[in-house]
PDB file of C-alpha atoms in Angstrom:
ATOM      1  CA  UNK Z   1      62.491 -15.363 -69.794  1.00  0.00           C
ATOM      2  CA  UNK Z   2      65.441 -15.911 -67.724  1.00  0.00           C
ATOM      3  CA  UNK Z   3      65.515 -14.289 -63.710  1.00  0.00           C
ATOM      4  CA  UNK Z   4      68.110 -12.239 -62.976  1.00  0.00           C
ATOM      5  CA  UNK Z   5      70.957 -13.489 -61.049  1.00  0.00           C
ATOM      6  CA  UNK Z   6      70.556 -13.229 -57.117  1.00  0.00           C
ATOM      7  CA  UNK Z   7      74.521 -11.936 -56.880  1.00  0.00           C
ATOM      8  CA  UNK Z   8      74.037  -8.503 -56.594  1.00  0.00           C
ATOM      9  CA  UNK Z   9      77.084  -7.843 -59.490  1.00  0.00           C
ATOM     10  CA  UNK Z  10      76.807  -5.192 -62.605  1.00  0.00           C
ATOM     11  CA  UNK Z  11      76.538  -6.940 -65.580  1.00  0.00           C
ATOM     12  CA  UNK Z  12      80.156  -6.201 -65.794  1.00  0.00           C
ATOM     13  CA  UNK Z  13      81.201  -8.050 -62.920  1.00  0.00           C
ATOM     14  CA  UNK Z  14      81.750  -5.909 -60.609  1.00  0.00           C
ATOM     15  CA  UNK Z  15      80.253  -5.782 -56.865  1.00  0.00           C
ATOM     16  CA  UNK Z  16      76.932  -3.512 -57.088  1.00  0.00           C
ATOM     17  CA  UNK Z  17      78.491  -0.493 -54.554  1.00  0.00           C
ATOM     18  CA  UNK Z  18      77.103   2.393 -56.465  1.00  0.00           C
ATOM     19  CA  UNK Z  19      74.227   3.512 -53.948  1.00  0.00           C
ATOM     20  CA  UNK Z  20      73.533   3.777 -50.760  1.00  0.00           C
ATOM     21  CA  UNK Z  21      69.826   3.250 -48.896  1.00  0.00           C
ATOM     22  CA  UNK Z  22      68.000   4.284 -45.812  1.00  0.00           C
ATOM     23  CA  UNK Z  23      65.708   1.597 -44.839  1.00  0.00           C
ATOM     24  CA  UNK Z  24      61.739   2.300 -42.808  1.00  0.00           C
ATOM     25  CA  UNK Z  25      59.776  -0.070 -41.906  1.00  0.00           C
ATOM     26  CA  UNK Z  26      56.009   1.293 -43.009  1.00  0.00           C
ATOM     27  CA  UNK Z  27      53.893  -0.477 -40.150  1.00  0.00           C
ATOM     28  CA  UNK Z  28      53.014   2.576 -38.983  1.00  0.00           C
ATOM     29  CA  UNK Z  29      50.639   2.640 -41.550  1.00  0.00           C
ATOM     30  CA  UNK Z  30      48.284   1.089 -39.840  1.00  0.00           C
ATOM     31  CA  UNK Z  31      48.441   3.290 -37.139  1.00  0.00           C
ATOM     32  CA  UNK Z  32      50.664   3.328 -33.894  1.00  0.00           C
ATOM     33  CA  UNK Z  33      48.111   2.137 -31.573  1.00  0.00           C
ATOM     34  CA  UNK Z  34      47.833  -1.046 -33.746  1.00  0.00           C
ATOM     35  CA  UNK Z  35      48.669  -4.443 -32.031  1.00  0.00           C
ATOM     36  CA  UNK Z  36      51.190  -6.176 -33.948  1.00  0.00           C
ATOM     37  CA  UNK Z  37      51.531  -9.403 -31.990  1.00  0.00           C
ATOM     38  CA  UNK Z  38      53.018 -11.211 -35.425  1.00  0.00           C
ATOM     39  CA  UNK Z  39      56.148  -9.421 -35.454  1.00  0.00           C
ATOM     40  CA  UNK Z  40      56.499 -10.355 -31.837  1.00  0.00           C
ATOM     41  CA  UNK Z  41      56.038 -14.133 -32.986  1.00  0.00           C
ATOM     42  CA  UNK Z  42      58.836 -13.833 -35.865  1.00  0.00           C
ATOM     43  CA  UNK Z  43      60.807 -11.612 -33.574  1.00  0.00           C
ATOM     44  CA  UNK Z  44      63.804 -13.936 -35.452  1.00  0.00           C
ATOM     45  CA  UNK Z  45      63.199 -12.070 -38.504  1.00  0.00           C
ATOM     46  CA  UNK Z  46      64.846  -8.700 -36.987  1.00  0.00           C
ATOM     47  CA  UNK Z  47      65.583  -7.188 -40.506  1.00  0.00           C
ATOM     48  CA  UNK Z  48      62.074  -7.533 -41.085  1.00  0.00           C
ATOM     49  CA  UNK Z  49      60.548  -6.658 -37.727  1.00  0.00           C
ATOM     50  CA  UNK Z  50      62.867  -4.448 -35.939  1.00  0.00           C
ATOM     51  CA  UNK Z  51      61.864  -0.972 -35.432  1.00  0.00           C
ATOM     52  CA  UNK Z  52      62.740   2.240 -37.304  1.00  0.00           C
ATOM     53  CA  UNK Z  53      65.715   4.468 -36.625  1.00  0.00           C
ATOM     54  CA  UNK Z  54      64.936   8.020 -37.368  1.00  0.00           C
ATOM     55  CA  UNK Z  55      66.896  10.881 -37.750  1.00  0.00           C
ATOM     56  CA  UNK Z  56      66.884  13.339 -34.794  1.00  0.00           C
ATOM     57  CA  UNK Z  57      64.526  15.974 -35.352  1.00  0.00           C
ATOM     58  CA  UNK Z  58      67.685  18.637 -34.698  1.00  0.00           C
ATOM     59  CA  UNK Z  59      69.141  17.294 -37.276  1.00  0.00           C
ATOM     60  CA  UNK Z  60      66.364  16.725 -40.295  1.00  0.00           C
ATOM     61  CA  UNK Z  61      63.363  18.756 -39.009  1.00  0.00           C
ATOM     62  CA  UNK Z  62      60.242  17.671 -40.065  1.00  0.00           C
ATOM     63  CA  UNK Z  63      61.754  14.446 -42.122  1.00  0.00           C
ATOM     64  CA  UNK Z  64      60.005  11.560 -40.048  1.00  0.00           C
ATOM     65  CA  UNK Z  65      56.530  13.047 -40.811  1.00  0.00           C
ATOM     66  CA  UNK Z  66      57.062  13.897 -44.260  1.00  0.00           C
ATOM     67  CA  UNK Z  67      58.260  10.156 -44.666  1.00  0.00           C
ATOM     68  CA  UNK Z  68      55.473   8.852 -43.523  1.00  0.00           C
ATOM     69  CA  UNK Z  69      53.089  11.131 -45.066  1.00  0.00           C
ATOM     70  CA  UNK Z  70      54.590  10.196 -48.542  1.00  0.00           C
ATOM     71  CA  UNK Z  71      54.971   6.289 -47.359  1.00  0.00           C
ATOM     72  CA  UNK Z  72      51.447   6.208 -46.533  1.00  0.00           C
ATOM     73  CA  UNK Z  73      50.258   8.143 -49.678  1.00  0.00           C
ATOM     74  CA  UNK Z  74      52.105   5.785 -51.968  1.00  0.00           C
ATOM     75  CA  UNK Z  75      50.269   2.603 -49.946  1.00  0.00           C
ATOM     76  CA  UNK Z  76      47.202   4.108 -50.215  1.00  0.00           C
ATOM     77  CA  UNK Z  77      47.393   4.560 -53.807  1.00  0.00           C
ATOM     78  CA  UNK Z  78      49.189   0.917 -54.218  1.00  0.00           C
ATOM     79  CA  UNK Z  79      45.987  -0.756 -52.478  1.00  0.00           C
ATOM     80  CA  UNK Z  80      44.074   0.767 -55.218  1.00  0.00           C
ATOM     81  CA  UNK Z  81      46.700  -0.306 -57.813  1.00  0.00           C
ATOM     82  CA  UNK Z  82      45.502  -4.024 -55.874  1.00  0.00           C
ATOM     83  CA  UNK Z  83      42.761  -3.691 -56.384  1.00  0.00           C
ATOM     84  CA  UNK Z  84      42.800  -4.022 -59.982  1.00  0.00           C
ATOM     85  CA  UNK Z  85      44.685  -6.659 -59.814  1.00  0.00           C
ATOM     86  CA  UNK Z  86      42.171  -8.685 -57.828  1.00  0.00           C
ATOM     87  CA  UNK Z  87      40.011  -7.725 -60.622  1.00  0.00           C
ATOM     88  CA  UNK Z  88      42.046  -9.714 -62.933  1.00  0.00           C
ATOM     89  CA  UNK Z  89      43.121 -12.519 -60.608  1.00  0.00           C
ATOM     90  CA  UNK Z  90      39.578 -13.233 -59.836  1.00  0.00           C
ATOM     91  CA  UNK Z  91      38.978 -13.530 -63.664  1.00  0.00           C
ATOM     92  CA  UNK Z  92      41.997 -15.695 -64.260  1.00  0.00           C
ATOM     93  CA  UNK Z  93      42.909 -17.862 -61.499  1.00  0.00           C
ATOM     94  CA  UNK Z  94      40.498 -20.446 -59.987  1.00  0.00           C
ATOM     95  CA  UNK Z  95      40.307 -20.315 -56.384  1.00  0.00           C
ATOM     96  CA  UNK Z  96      41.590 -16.697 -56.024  1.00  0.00           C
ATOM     97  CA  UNK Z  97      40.216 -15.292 -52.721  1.00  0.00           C
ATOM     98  CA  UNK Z  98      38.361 -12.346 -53.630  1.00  0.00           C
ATOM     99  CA  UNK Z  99      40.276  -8.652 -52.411  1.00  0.00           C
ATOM    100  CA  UNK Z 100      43.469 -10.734 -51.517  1.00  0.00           C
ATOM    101  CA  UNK Z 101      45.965  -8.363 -52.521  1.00  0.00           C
ATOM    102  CA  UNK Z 102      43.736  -5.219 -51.600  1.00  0.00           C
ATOM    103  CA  UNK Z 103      43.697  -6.672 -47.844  1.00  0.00           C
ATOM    104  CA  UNK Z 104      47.856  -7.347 -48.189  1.00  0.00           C
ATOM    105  CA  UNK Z 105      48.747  -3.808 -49.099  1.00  0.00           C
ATOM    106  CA  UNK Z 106      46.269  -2.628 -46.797  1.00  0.00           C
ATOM    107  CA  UNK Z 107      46.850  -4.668 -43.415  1.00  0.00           C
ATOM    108  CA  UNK Z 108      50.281  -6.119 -43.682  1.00  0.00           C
ATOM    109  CA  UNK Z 109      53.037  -4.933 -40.954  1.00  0.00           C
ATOM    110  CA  UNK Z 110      55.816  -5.496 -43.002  1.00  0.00           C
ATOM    111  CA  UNK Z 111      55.690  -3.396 -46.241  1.00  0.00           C
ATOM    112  CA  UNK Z 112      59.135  -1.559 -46.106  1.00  0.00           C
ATOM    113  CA  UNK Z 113      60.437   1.836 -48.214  1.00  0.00           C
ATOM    114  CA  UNK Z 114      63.862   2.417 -49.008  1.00  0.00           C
ATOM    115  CA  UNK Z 115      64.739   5.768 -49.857  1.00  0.00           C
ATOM    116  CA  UNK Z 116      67.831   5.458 -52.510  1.00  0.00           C
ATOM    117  CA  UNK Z 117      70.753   7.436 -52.874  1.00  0.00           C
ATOM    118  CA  UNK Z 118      72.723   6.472 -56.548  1.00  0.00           C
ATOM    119  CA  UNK Z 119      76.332   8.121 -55.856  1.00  0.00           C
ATOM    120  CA  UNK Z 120      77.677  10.145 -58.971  1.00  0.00           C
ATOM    121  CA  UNK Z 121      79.598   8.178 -60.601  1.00  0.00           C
ATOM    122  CA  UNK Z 122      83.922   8.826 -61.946  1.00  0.00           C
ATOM    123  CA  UNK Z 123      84.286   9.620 -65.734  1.00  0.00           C
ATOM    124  CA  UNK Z 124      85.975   6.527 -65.850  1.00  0.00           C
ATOM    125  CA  UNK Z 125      82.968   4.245 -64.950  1.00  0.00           C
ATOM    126  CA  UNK Z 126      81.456   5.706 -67.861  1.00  0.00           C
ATOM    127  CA  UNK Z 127      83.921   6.104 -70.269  1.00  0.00           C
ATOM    128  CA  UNK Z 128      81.689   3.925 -72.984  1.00  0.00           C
ATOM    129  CA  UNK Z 129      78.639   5.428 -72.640  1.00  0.00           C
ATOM    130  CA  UNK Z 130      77.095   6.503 -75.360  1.00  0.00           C
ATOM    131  CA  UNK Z 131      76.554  10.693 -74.528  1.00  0.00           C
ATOM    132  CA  UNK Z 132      73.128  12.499 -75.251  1.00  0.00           C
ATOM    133  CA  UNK Z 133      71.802  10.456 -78.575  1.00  0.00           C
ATOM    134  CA  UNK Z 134      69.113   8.540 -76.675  1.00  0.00           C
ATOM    135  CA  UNK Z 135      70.377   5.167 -78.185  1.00  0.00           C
ATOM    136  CA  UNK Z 136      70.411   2.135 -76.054  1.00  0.00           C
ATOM    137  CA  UNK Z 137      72.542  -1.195 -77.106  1.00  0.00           C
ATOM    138  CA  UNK Z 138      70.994  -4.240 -75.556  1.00  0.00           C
ATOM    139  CA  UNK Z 139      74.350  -6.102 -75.693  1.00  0.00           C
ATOM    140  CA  UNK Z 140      76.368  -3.357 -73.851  1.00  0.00           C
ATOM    141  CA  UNK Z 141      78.338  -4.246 -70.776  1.00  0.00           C
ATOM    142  CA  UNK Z 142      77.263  -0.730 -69.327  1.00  0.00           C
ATOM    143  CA  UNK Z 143      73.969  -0.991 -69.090  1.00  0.00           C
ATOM    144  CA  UNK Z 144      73.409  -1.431 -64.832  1.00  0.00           C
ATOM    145  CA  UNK Z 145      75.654   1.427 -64.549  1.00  0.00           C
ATOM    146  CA  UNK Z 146      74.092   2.419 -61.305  1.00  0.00           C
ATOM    147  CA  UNK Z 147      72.383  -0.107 -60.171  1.00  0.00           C
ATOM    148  CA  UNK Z 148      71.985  -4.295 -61.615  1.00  0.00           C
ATOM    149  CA  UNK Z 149      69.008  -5.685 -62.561  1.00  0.00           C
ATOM    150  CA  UNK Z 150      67.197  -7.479 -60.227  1.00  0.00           C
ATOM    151  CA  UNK Z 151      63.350  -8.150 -58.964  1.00  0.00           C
ATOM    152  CA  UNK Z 152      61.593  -7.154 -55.927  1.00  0.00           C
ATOM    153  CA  UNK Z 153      60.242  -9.656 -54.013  1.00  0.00           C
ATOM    154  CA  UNK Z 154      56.957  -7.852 -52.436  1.00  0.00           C
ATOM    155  CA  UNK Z 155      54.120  -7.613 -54.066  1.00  0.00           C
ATOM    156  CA  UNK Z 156      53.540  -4.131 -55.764  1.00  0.00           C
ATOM    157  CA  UNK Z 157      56.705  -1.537 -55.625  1.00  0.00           C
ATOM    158  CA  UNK Z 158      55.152   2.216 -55.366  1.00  0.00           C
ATOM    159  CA  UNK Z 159      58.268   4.207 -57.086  1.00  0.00           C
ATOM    160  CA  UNK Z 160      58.535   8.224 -57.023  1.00  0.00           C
ATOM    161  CA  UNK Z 161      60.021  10.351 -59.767  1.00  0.00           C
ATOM    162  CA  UNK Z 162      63.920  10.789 -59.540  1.00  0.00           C
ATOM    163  CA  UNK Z 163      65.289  13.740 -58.149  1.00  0.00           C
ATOM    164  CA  UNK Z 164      68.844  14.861 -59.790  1.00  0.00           C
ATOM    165  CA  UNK Z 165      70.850  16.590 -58.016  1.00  0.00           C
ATOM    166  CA  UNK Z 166      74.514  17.998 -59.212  1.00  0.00           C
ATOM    167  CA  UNK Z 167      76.915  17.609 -55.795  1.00  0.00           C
ATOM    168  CA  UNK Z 168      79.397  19.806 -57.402  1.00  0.00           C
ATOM    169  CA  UNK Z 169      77.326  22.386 -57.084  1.00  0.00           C
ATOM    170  CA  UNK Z 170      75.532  21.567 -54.086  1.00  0.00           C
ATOM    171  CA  UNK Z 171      77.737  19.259 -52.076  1.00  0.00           C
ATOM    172  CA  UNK Z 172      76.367  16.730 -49.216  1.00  0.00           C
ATOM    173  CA  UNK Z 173      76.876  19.240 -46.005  1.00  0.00           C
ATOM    174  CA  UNK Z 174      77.183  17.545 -42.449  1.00  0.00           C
ATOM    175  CA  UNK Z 175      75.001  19.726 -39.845  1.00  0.00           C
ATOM    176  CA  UNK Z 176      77.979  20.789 -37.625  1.00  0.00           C
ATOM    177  CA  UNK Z 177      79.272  22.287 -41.190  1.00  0.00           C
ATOM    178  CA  UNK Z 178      76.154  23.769 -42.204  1.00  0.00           C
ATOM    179  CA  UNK Z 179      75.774  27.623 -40.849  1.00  0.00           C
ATOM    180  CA  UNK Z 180      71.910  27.110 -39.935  1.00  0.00           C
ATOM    181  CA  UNK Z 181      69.925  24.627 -37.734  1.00  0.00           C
ATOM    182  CA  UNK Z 182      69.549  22.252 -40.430  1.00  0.00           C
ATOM    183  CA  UNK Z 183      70.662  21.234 -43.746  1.00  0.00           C
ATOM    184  CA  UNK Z 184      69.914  24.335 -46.371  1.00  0.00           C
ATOM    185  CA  UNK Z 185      67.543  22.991 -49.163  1.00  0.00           C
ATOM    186  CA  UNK Z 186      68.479  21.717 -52.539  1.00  0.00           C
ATOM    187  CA  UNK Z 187      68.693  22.880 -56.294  1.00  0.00           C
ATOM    188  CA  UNK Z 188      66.991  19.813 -58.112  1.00  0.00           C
ATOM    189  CA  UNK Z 189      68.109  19.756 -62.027  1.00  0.00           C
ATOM    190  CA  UNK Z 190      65.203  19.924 -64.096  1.00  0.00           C
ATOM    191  CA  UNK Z 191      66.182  16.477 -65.521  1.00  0.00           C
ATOM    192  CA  UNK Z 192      68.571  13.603 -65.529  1.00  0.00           C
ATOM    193  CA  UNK Z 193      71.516  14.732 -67.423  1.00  0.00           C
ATOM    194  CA  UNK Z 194      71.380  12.306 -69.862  1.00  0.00           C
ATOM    195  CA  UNK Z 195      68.787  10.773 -72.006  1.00  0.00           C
ATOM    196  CA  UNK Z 196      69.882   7.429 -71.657  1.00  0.00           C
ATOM    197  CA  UNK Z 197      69.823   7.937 -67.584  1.00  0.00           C
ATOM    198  CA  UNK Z 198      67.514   6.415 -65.435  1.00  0.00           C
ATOM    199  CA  UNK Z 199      65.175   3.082 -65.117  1.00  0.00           C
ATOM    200  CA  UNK Z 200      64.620   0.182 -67.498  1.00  0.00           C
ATOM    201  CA  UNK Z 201      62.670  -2.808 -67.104  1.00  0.00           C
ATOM    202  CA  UNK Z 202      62.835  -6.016 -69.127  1.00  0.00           C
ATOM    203  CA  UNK Z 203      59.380  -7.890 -70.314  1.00  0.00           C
ATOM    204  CA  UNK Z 204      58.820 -11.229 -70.710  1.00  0.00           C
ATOM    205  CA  UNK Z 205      60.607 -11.356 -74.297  1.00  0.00           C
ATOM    206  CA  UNK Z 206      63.524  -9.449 -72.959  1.00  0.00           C
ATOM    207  CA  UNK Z 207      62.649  -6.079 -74.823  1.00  0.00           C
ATOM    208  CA  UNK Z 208      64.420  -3.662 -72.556  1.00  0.00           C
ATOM    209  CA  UNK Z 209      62.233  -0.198 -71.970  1.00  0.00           C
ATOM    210  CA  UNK Z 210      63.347   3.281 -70.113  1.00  0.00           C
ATOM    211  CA  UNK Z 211      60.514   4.139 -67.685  1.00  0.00           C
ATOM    212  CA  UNK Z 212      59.870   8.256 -67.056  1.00  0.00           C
ATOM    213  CA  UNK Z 213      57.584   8.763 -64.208  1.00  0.00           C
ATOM    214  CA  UNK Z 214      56.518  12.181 -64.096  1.00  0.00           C
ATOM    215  CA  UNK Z 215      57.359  14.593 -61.465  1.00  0.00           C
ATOM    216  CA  UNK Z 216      53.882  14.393 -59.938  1.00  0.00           C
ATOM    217  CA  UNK Z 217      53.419  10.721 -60.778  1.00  0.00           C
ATOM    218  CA  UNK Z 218      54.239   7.319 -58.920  1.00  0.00           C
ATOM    219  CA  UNK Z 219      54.713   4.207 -61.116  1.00  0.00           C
ATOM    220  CA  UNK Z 220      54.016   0.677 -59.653  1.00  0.00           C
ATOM    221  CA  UNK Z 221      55.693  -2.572 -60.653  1.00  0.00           C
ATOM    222  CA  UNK Z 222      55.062  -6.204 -59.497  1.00  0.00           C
ATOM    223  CA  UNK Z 223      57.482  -8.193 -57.214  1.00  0.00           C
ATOM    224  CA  UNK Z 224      58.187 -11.887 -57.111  1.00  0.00           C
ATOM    225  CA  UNK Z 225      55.472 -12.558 -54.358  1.00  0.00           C
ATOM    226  CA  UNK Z 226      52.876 -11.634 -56.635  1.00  0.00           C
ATOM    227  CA  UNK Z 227      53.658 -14.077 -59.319  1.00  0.00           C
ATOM    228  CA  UNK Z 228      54.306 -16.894 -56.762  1.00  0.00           C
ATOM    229  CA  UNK Z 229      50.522 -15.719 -55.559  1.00  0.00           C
ATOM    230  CA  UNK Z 230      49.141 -15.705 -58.557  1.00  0.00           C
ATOM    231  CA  UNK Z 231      51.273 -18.501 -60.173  1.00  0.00           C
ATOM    232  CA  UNK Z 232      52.797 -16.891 -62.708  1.00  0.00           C
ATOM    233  CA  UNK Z 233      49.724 -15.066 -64.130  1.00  0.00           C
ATOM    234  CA  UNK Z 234      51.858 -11.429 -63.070  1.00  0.00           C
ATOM    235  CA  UNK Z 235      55.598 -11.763 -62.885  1.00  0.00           C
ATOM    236  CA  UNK Z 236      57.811 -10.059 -61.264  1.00  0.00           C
ATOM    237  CA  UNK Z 237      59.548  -6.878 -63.576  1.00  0.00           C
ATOM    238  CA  UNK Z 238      63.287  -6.974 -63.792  1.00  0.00           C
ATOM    239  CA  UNK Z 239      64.683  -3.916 -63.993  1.00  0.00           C
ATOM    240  CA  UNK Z 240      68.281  -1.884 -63.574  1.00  0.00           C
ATOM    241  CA  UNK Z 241      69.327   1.889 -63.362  1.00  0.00           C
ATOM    242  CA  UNK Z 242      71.731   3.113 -66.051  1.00  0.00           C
ATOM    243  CA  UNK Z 243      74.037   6.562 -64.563  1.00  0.00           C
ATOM    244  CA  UNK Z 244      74.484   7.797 -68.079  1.00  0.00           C
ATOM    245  CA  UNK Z 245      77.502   9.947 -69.230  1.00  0.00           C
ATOM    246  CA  UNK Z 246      75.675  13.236 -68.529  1.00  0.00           C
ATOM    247  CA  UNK Z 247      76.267  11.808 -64.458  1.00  0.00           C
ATOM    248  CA  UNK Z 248      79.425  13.520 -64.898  1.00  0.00           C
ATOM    249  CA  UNK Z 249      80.049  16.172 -68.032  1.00  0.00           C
ATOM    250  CA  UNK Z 250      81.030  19.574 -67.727  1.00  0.00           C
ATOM    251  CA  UNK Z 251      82.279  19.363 -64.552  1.00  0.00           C
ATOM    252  CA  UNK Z 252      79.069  17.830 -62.724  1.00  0.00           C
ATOM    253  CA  UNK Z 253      79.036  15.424 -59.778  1.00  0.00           C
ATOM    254  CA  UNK Z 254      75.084  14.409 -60.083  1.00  0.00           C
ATOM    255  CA  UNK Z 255      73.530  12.194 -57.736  1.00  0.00           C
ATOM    256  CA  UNK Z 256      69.800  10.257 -58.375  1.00  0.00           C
ATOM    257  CA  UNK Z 257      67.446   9.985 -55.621  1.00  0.00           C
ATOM    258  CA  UNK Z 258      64.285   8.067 -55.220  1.00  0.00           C
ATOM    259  CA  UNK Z 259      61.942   6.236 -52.766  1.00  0.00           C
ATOM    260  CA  UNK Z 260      60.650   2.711 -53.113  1.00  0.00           C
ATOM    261  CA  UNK Z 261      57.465   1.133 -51.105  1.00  0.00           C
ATOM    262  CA  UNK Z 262      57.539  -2.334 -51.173  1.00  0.00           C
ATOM    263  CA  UNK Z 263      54.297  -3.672 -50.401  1.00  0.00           C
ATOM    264  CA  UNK Z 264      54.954  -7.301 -48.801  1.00  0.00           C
ATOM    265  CA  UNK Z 265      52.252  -9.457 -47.278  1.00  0.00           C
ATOM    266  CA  UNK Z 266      52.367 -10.297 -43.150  1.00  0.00           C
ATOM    267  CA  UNK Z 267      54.782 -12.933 -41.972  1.00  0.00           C
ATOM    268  CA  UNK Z 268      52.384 -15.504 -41.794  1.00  0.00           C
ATOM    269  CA  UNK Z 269      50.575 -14.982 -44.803  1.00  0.00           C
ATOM    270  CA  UNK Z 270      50.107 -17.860 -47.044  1.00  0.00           C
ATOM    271  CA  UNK Z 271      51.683 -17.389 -50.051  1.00  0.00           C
ATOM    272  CA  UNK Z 272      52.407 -20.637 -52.201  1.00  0.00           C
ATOM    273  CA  UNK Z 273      48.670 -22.449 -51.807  1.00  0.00           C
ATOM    274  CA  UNK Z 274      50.212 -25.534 -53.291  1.00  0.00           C
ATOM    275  CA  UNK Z 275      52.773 -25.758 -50.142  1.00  0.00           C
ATOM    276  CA  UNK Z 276      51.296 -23.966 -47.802  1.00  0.00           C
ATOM    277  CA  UNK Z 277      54.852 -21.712 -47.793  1.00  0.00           C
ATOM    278  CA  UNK Z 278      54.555 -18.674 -45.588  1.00  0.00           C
ATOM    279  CA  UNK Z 279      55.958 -14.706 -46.525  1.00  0.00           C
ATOM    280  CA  UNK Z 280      58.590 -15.407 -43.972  1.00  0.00           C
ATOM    281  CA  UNK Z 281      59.437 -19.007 -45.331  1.00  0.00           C
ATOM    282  CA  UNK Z 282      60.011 -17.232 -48.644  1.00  0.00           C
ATOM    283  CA  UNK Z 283      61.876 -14.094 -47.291  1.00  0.00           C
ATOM    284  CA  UNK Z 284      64.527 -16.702 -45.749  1.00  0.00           C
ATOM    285  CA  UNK Z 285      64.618 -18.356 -49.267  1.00  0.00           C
ATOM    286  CA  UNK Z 286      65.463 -15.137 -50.598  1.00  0.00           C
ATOM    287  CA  UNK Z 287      67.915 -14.351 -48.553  1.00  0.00           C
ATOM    288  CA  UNK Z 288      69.902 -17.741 -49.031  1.00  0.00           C
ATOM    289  CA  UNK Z 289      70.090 -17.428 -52.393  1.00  0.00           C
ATOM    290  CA  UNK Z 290      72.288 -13.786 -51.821  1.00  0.00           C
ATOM    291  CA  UNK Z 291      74.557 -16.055 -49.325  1.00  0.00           C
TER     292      UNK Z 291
END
């Protein structure tokens, strides 16, 4: 199967502009009191390392610790997830060190979550979108509607359920515009508005499949660190968000939200046994190939 361009472009050519992100770095999993004297070595590696930039309490009460509260329930749950794949690694791959990706998830410094905003999109972006008849063409040029396909590059990527939200109804309000303290709460729609909205990932024949993750679910997918770990024996999912029409019918604005833990090994984790390649070697060969 082919990988997935690095140019982050929809599949029909355009630049992929369609979402915005707020980015936390999750070492406080490991508690605050923890030294991290690695991330002071590869101190050069700010967008991995640098520290987190919350939102003033005055502004989002309560939002840093029910970040991290989620964060850390999704790790916990993906070290278990790891755990089972040590399971299989052990069985598959000779020289497999026994609870490697277990002791990743749980002790690395540099496992990130990225909570994702997909903007409602103009009628016109989705003007040849099938509406409401749950039928997917594999040679569209609309498929990546909201966001192209790509691969992580951690190791294990805990995902939460989408949240929907029309913006019409319940538009974005700035605190200095908002009548109370803080932001008033949101309606969340029931669903996505369409039944050709949401995530798809691609296997290793190319089949494309829509993933639903339940509202009180968290779905897990592997990352292109993973299969350079474990040579190839998991691979890395590809995968793309389609907006569907119902983003914008009947006089709707609606917005997708999510949150993404990528689970990434420490900087100087050995990750390529054959060249002795580090996690930060490879992060700076990732990001070259988006230059």
């Amino acid at each position: 199967m082919d990988k997935p361009k690095p140019v982050a472009t929809l599949k029909s050519g355009s630049y992929d502009t369609r979402k915005g992100s707020y980015y936390v770095n999750c070492d406080f999993y490991r508690g605050s009191s923890y030294p991290n004297p690695i991330n002071d070595i590869y101190s050069q590696y700010p967008e991995l390392t640098a520290s987190n930039v919350w939102p003033p309490e005055e502004i989002l009460p309560g939002f840093q610790h029910c970040f991290q509260e989620l964060c850390n329930l999704i790790i916990d749950i993906a070290a278990l997830v790891a755990r089972a794949c040590d399971c299989y690694a052990l069985a598959k791959i000779e020289g497999y060190e026994p609870g490697y990706l277990e002791r990743v998830v749980r002790t690395s410094t540099t496992t990130k979550a990225r909570l994702l905003h997909y903007f409602p999109q103009e009628p016109t972006d989705l003007a040849n979108q099938p509406l409401g008849n749950g039928h997917l063409d594999d040679h569209a040029t609309d498929l990546d509607t909201w966001c192209t396909t790509h691969i992580d590059h951690g190791c294990l990527t805990g995902l939460t359920s989408a949240v929907y939200i029309d913006e019409r109804a319940h538009p974005p309000l700035l605190p200095s515009k908002c009548s109370s303290e803080s932001p008033p709460p949101l309606s969340f729609l029931p669903e996505g508005p369409d039944p050709n909205s949401g995530l798809y990932i691609r296997s290793r024949t190319g089949a494309i499949t829509m993933v639903k993750i339940p509202s009180d679910c968290l779905g897990f997918q592997t990352g292109e660190t993973l299969e350079l770990i474990t040579g190839g024996k998991f691979q890395a999912v590809p995968h793309f968000v389609r907006a569907g029409r119902g983003a914008s019918v009947e006089g709707g604005q609606v917005a997708r939200n999510t949150l993404a833990v990528f689970t990434q090994p420490g900087l100087d984790e050995i990750v390529d046994r054959a060249t002795g390649k580090t996690y930060a070697q490879f992060c700076r060969e990732v990001a070259e190939r988006f230059k």
